[in-house]
JSON list of C-alpha atoms in Angstrom, two decimals:
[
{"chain": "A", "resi": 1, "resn": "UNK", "atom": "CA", "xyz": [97.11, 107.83, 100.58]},
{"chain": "A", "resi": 2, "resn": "UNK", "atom": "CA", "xyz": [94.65, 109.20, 98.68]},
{"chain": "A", "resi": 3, "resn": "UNK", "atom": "CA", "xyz": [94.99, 107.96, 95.26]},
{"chain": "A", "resi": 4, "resn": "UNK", "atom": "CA", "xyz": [91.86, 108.01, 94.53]},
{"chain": "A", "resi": 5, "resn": "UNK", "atom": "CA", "xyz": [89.17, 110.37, 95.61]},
{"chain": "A", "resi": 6, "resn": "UNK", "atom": "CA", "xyz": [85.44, 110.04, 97.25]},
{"chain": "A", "resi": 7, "resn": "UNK", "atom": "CA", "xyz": [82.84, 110.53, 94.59]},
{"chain": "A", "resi": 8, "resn": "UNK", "atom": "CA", "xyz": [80.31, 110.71, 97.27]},
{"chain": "A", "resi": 9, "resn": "UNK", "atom": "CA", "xyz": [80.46, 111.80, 100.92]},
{"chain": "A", "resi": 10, "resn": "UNK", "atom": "CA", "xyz": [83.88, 111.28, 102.77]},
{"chain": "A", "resi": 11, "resn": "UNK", "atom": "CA", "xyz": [86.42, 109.43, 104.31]},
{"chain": "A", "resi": 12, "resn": "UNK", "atom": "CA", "xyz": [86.99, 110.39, 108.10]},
{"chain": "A", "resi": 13, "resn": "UNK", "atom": "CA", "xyz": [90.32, 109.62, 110.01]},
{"chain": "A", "resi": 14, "resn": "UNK", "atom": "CA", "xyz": [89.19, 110.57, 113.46]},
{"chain": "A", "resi": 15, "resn": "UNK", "atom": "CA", "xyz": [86.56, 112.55, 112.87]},
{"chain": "A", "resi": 16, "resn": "UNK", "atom": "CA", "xyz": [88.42, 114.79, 110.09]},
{"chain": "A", "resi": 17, "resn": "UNK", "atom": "CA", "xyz": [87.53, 114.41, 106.70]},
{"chain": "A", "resi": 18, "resn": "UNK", "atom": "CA", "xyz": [90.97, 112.90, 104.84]},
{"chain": "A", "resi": 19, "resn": "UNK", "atom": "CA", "xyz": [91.63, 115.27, 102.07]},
{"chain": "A", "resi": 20, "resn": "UNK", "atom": "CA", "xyz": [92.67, 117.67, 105.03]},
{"chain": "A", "resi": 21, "resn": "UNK", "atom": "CA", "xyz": [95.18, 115.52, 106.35]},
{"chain": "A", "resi": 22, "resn": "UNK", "atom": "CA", "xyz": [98.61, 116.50, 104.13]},
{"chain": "A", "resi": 23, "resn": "UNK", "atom": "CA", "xyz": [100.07, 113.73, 102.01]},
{"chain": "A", "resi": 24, "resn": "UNK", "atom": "CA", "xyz": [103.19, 113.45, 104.55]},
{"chain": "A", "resi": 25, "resn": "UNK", "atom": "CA", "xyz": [100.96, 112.72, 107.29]},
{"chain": "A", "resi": 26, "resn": "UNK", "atom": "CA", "xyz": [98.82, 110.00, 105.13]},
{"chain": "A", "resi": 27, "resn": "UNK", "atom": "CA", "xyz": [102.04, 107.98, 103.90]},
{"chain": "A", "resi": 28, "resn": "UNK", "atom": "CA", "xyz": [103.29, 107.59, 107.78]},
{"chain": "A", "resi": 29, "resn": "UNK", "atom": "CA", "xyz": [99.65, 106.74, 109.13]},
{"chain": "A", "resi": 30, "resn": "UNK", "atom": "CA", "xyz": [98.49, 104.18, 106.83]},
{"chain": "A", "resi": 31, "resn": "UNK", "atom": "CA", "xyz": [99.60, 100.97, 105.62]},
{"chain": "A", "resi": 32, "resn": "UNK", "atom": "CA", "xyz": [98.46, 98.79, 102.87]},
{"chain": "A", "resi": 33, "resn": "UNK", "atom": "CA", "xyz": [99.14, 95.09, 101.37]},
{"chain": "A", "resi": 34, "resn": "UNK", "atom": "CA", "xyz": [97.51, 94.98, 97.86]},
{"chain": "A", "resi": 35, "resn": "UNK", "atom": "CA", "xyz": [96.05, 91.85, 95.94]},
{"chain": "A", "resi": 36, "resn": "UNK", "atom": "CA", "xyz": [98.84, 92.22, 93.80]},
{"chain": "A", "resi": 37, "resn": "UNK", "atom": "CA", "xyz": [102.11, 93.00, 95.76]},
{"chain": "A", "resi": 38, "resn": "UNK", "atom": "CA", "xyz": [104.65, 95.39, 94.25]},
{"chain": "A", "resi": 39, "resn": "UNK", "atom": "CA", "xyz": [108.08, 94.96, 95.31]},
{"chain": "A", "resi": 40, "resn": "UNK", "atom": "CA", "xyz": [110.99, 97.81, 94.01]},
{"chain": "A", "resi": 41, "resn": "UNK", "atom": "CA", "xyz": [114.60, 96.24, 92.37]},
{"chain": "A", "resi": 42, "resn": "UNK", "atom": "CA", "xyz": [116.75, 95.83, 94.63]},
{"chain": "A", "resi": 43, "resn": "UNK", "atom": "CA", "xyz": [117.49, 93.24, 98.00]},
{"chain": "A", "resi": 44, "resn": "UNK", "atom": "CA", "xyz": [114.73, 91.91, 100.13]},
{"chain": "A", "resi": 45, "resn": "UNK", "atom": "CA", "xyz": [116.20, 94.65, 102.91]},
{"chain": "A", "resi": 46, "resn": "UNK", "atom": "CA", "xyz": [116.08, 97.44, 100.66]},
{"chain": "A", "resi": 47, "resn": "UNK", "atom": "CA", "xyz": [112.10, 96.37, 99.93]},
{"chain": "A", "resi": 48, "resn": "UNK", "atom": "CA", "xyz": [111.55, 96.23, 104.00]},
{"chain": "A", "resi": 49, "resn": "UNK", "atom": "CA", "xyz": [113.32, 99.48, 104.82]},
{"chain": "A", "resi": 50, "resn": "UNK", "atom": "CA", "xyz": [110.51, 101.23, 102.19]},
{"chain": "A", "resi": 51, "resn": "UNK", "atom": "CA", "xyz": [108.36, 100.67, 105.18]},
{"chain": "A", "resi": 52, "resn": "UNK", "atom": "CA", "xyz": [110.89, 101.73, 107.94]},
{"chain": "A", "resi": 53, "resn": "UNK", "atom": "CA", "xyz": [114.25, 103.73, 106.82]},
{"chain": "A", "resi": 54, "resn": "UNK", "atom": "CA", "xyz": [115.93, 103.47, 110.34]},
{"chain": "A", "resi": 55, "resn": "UNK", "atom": "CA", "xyz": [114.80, 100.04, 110.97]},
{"chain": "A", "resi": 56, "resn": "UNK", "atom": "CA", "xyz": [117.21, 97.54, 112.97]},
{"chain": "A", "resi": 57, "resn": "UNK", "atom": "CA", "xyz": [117.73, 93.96, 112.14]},
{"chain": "A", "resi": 58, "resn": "UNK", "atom": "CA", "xyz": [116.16, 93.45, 115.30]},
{"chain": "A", "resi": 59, "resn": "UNK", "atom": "CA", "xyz": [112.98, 95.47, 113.74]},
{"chain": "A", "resi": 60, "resn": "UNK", "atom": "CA", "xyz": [113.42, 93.77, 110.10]},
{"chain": "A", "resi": 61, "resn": "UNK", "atom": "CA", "xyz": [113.57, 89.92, 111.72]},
{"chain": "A", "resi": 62, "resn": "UNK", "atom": "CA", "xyz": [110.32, 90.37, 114.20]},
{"chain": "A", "resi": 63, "resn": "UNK", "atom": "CA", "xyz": [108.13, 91.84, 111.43]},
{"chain": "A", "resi": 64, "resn": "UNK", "atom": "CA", "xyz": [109.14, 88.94, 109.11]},
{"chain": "A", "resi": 65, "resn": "UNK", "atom": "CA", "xyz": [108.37, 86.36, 111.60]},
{"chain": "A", "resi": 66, "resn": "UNK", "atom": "CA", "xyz": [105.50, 87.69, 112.41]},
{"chain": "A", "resi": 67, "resn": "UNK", "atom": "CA", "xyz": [104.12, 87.33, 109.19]},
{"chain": "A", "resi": 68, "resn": "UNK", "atom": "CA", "xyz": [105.90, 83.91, 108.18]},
{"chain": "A", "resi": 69, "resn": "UNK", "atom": "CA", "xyz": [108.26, 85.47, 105.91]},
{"chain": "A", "resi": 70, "resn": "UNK", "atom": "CA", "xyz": [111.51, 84.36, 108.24]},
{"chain": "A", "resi": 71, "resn": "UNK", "atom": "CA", "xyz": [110.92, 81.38, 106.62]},
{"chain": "A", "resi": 72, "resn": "UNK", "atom": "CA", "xyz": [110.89, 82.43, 102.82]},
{"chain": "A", "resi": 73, "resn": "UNK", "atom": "CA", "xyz": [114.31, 84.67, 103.10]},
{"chain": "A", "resi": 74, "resn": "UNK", "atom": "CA", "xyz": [116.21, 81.60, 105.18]},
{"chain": "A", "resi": 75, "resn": "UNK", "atom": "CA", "xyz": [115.24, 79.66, 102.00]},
{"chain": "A", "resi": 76, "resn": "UNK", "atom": "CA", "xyz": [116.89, 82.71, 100.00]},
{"chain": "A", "resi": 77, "resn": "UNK", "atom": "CA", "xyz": [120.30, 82.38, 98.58]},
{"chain": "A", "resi": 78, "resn": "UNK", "atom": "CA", "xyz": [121.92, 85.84, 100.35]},
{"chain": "A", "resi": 79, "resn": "UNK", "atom": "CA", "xyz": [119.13, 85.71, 103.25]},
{"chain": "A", "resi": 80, "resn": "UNK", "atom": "CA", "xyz": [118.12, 89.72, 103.21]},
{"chain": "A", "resi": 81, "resn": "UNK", "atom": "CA", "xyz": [120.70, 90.62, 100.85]},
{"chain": "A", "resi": 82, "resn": "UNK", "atom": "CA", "xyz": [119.18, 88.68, 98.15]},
{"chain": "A", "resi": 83, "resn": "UNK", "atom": "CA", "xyz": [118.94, 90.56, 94.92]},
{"chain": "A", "resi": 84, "resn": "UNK", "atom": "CA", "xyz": [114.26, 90.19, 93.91]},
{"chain": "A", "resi": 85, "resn": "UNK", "atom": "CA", "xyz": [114.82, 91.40, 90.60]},
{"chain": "A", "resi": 86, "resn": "UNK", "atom": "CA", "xyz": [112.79, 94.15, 88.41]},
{"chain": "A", "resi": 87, "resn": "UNK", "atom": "CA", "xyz": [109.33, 94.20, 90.80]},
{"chain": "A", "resi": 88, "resn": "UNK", "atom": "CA", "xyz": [110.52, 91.41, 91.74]},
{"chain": "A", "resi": 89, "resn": "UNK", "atom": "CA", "xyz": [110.61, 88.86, 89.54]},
{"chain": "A", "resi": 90, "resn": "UNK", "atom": "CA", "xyz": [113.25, 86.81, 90.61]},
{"chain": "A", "resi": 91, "resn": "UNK", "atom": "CA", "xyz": [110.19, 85.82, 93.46]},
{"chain": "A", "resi": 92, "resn": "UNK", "atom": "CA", "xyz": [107.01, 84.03, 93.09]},
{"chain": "A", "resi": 93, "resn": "UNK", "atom": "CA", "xyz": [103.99, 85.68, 93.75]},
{"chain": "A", "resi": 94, "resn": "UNK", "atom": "CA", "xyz": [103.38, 84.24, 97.45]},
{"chain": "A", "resi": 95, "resn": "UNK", "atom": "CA", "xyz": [106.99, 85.11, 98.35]},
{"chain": "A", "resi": 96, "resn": "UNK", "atom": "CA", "xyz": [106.79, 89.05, 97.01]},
{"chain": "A", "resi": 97, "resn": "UNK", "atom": "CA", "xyz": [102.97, 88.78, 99.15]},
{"chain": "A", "resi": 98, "resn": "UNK", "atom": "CA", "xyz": [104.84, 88.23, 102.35]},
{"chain": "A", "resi": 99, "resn": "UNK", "atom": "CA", "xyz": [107.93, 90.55, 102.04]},
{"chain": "A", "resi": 100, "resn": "UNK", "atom": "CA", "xyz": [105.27, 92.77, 100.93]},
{"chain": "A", "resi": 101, "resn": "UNK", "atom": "CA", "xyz": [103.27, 92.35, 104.57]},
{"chain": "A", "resi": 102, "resn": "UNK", "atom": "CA", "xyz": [106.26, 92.31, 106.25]},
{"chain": "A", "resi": 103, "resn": "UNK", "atom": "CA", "xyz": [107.09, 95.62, 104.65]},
{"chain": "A", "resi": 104, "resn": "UNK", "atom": "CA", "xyz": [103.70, 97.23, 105.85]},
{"chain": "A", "resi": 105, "resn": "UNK", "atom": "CA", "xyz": [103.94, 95.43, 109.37]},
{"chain": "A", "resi": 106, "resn": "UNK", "atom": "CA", "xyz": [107.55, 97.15, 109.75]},
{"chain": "A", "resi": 107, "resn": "UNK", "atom": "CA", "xyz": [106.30, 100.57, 109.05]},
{"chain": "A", "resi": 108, "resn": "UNK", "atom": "CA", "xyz": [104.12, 100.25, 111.92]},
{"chain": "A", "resi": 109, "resn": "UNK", "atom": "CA", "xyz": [101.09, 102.39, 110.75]},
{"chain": "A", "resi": 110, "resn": "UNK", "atom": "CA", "xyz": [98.01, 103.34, 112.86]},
{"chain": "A", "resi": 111, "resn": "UNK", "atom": "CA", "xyz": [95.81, 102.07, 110.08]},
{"chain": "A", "resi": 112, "resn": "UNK", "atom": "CA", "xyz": [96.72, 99.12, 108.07]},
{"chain": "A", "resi": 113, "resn": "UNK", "atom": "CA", "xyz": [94.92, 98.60, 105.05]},
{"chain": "A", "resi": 114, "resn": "UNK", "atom": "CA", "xyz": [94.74, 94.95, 104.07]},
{"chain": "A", "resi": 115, "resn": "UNK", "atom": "CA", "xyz": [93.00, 94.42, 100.10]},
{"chain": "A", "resi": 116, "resn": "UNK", "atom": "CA", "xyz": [92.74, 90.34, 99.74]},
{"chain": "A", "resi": 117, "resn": "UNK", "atom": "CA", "xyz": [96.07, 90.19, 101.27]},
{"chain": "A", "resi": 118, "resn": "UNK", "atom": "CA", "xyz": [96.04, 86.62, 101.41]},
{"chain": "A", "resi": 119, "resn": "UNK", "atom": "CA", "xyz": [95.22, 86.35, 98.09]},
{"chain": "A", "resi": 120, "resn": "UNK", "atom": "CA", "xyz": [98.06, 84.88, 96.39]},
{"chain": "A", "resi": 121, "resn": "UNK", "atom": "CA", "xyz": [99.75, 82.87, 98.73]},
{"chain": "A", "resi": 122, "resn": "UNK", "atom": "CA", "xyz": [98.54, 79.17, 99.24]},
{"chain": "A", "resi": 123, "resn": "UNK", "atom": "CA", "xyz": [96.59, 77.88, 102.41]},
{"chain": "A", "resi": 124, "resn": "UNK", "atom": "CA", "xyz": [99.09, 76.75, 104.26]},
{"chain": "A", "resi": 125, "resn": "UNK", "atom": "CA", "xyz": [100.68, 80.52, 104.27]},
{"chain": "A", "resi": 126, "resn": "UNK", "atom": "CA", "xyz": [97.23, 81.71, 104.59]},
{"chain": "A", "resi": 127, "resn": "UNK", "atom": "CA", "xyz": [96.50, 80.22, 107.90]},
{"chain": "A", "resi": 128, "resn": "UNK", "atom": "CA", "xyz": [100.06, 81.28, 109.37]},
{"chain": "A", "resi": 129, "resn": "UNK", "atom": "CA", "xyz": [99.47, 84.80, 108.30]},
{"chain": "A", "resi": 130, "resn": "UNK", "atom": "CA", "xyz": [95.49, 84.73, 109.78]},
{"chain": "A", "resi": 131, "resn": "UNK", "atom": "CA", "xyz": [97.43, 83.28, 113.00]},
{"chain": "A", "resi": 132, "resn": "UNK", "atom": "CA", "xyz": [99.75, 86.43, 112.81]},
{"chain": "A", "resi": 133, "resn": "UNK", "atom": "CA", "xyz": [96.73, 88.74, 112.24]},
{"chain": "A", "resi": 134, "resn": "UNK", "atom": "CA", "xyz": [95.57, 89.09, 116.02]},
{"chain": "A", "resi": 135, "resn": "UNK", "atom": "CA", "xyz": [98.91, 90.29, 116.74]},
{"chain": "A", "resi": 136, "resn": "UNK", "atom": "CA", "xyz": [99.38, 92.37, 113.69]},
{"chain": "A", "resi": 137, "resn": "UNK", "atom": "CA", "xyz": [96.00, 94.26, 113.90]},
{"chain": "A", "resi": 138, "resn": "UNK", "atom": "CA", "xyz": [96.39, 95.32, 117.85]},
{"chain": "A", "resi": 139, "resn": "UNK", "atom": "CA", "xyz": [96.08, 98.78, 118.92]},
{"chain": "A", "resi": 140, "resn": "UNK", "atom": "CA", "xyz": [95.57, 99.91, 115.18]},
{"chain": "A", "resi": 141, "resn": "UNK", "atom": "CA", "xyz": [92.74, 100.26, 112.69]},
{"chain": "A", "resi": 142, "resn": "UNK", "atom": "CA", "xyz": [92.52, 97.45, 110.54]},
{"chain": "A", "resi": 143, "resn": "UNK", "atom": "CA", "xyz": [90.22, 97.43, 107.21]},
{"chain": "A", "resi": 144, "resn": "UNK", "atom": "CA", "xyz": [90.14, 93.96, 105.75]},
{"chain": "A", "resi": 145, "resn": "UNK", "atom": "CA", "xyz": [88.68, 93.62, 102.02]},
{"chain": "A", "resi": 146, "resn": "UNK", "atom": "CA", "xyz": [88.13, 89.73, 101.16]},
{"chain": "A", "resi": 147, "resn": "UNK", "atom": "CA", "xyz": [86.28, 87.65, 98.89]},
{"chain": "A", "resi": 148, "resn": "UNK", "atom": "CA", "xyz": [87.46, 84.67, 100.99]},
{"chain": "A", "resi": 149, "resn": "UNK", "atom": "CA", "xyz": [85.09, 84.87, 104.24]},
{"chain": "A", "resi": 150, "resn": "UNK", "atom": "CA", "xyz": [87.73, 82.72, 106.70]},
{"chain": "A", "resi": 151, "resn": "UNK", "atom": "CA", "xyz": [89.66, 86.13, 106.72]},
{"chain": "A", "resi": 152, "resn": "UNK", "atom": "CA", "xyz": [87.38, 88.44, 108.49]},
{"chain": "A", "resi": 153, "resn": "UNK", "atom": "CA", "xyz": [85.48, 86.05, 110.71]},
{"chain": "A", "resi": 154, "resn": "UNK", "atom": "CA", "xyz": [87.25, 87.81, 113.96]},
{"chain": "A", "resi": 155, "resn": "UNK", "atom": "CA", "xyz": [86.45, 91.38, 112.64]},
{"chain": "A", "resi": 156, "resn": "UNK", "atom": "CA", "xyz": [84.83, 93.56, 114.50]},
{"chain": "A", "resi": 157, "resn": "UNK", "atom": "CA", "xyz": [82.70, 94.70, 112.46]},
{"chain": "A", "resi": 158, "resn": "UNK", "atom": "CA", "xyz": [82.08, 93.58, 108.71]},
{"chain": "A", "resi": 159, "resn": "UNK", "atom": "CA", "xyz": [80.78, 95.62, 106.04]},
{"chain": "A", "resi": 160, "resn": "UNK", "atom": "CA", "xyz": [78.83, 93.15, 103.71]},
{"chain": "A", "resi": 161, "resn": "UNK", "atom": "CA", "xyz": [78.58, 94.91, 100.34]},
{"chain": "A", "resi": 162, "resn": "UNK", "atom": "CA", "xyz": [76.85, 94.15, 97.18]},
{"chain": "A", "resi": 163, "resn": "UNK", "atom": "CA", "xyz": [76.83, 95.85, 93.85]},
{"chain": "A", "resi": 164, "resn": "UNK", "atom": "CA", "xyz": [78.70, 98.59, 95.52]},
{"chain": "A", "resi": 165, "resn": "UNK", "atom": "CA", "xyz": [76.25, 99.45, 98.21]},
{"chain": "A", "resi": 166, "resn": "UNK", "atom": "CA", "xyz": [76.31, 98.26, 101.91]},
{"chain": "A", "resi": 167, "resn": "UNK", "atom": "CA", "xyz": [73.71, 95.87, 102.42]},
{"chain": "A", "resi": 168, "resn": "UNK", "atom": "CA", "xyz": [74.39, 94.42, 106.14]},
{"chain": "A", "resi": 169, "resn": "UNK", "atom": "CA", "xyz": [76.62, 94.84, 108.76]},
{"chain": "A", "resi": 170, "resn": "UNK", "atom": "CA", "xyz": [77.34, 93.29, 112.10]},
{"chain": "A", "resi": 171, "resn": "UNK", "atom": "CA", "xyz": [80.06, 90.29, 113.64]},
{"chain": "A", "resi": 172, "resn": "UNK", "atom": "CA", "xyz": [80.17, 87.00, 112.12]},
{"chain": "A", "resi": 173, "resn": "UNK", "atom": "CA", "xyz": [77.74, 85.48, 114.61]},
{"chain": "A", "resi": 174, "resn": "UNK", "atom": "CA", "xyz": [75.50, 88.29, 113.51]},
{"chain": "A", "resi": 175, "resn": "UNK", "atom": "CA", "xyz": [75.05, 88.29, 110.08]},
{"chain": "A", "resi": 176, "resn": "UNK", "atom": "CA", "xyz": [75.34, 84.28, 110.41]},
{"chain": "A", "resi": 177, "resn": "UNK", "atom": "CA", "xyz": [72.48, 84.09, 112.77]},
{"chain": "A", "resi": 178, "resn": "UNK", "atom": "CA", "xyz": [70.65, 86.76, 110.39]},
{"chain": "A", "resi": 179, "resn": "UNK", "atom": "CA", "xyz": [70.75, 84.19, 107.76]},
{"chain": "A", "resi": 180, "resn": "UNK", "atom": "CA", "xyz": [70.54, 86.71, 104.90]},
{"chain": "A", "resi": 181, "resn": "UNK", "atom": "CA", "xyz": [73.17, 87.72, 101.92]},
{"chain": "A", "resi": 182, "resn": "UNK", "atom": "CA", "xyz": [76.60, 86.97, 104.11]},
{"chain": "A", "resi": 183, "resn": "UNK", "atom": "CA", "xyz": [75.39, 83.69, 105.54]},
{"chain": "A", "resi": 184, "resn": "UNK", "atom": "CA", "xyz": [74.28, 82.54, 101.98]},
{"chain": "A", "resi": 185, "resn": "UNK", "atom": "CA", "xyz": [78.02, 83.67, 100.53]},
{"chain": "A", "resi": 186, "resn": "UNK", "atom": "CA", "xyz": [79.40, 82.40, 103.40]},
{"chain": "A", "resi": 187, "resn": "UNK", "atom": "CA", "xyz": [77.63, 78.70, 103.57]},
{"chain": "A", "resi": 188, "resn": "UNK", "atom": "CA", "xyz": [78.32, 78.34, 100.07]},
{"chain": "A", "resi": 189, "resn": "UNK", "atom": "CA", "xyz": [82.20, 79.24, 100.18]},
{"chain": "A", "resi": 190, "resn": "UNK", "atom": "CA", "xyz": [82.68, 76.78, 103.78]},
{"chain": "A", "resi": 191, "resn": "UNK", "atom": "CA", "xyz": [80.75, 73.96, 100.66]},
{"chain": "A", "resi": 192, "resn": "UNK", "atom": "CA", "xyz": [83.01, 74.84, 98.10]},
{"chain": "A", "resi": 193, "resn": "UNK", "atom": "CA", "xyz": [86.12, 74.56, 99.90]},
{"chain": "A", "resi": 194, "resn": "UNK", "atom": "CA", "xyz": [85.14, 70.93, 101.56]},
{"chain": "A", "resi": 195, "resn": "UNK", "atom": "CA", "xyz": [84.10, 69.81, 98.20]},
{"chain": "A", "resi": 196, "resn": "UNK", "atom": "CA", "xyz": [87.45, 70.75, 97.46]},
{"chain": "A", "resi": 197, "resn": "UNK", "atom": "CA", "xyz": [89.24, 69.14, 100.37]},
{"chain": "A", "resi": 198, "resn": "UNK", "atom": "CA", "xyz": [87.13, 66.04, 99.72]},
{"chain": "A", "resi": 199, "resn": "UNK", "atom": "CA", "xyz": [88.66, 66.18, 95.69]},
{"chain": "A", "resi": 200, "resn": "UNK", "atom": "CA", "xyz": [91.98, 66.75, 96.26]}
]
C-alpha cells in the first residue's frame, strides 16, 4: 500500500522491488488489520463490502465466522444492517477489531498484513481468532507483528527485532532452544500472564 516508503534497501513482492508494482495492483494484493481498527459510517455490510464490492451474503457470513465476528453482529440490533456510527463509534473497540478482520479476510488478498491484530479484543476473542488463523493464513503470505508472543508461535519464520534491527530469526522451537533475546521475552511474558491468571 505503500504509505510509507523504505529508507533503506527494499521491499520485494516476488522478487520485484514494490514501488514498481502500481497502486491498483497493491490495494487488491494486500490486506491489513491495524492495532487500531478503522471502520467508515455507515452499516456493518457497507464496512465488509470495502474489502469485497461484489461480495455475496454467502461470502460476507463465512468470512465473519471465520473470524468470530458471526457472533458480534447476531448480538447487533439490525444484524448487518446495523448503523456503527462515525468510525464507528456506536462499537467497542473489540467489536470494530473483528468486523475489521472480517473485512480484510473477505477481500481475500495474497498477502495479509496482520499489525497486533489481536490487540484490542480480550482473550477469549483472542484465542478464537488464533484458532481461525491456520485457516485464514493458507495459501497466502502472512506477516504477523506482535508484542504478545502466543500469536506467532506457529509462524514460519519469526523475525525477532530489537531497537529496530533484526537480531535473530528462526521457528519457535528455534529461537526457544537458542535461549537468547526471544526466549528471555518470551519466558518472561508465559510468567507474567500466569501471575496474572493466578491474581485474577
Amino acid at each position: 500500500c505503500r504509505f510509507y516508503e523504505p529508507t533503506k534497501g527494499q521491499v520485494l513482492i516476488d522478487g520485484r522491488d514494490a514501488r514498481e508494482r502500481s497502486q491498483l495492483w497493491l490495494h487488491s494484493s494486500i490486506g491489513y488489520v491495524l492495532q487500531t481498527p478503522h471502520l467508515f459510517s455507515g452499516t456493518v455490510r457497507d464496512n465488509l463490502l470495502m474489502g469485497k464490492s461484489d461480495a455475496s451474503d454467502k461470502e460476507i457470513n463465512r468470512a465473519l465466522k471465520l473470524v468470530s465476528a458471526d457472533e458480534v453482529v447476531a448480538r447487533l440490533e439490525n444484524g448487518l444492517d446495523t448503523d456503527v456510527g462515525e468510525g464507528g463509534d456506536l462499537l467497542s473497540t473489540g467489536e470494530k477489531q473483528l468486523i475489521s478482520f472480517a473485512r480484510a479476510v473477505l477481500a481475500d488478498p495474497k498477502i495479509l498484513i496482520l499489525d497486533e491484530a489481536t490487540a484490542s479484543v480480550d482473550t477469549m476473542t483472542e484465542a478464537k481468532i488464533q484458532a481461525a488463523m491456520d485457516t485464514v493464513t493458507q495459501g497466502r503470505t502472512s506477516i504477523m507483528i506482535a508484542h504478545r508472543l502466543s500469536t506467532v508461535r506457529n509462524a514460519d519464520i519469526i523475525l525477532v527485532v530489537k531497537d529496530g534491527v533484526i537480531v535473530e530469526r528462526g521457528t519457535h522451537s528455534e529461537l526457544i532452544n537458542s535461549r537468547g533475546y526471544y526466549f528471555d521475552l518470551y519466558t518472561r511474558q508465559y510468567e507474567d500472564e500466569a501471575t496474572a491468571k493466578i491474581l485474577a
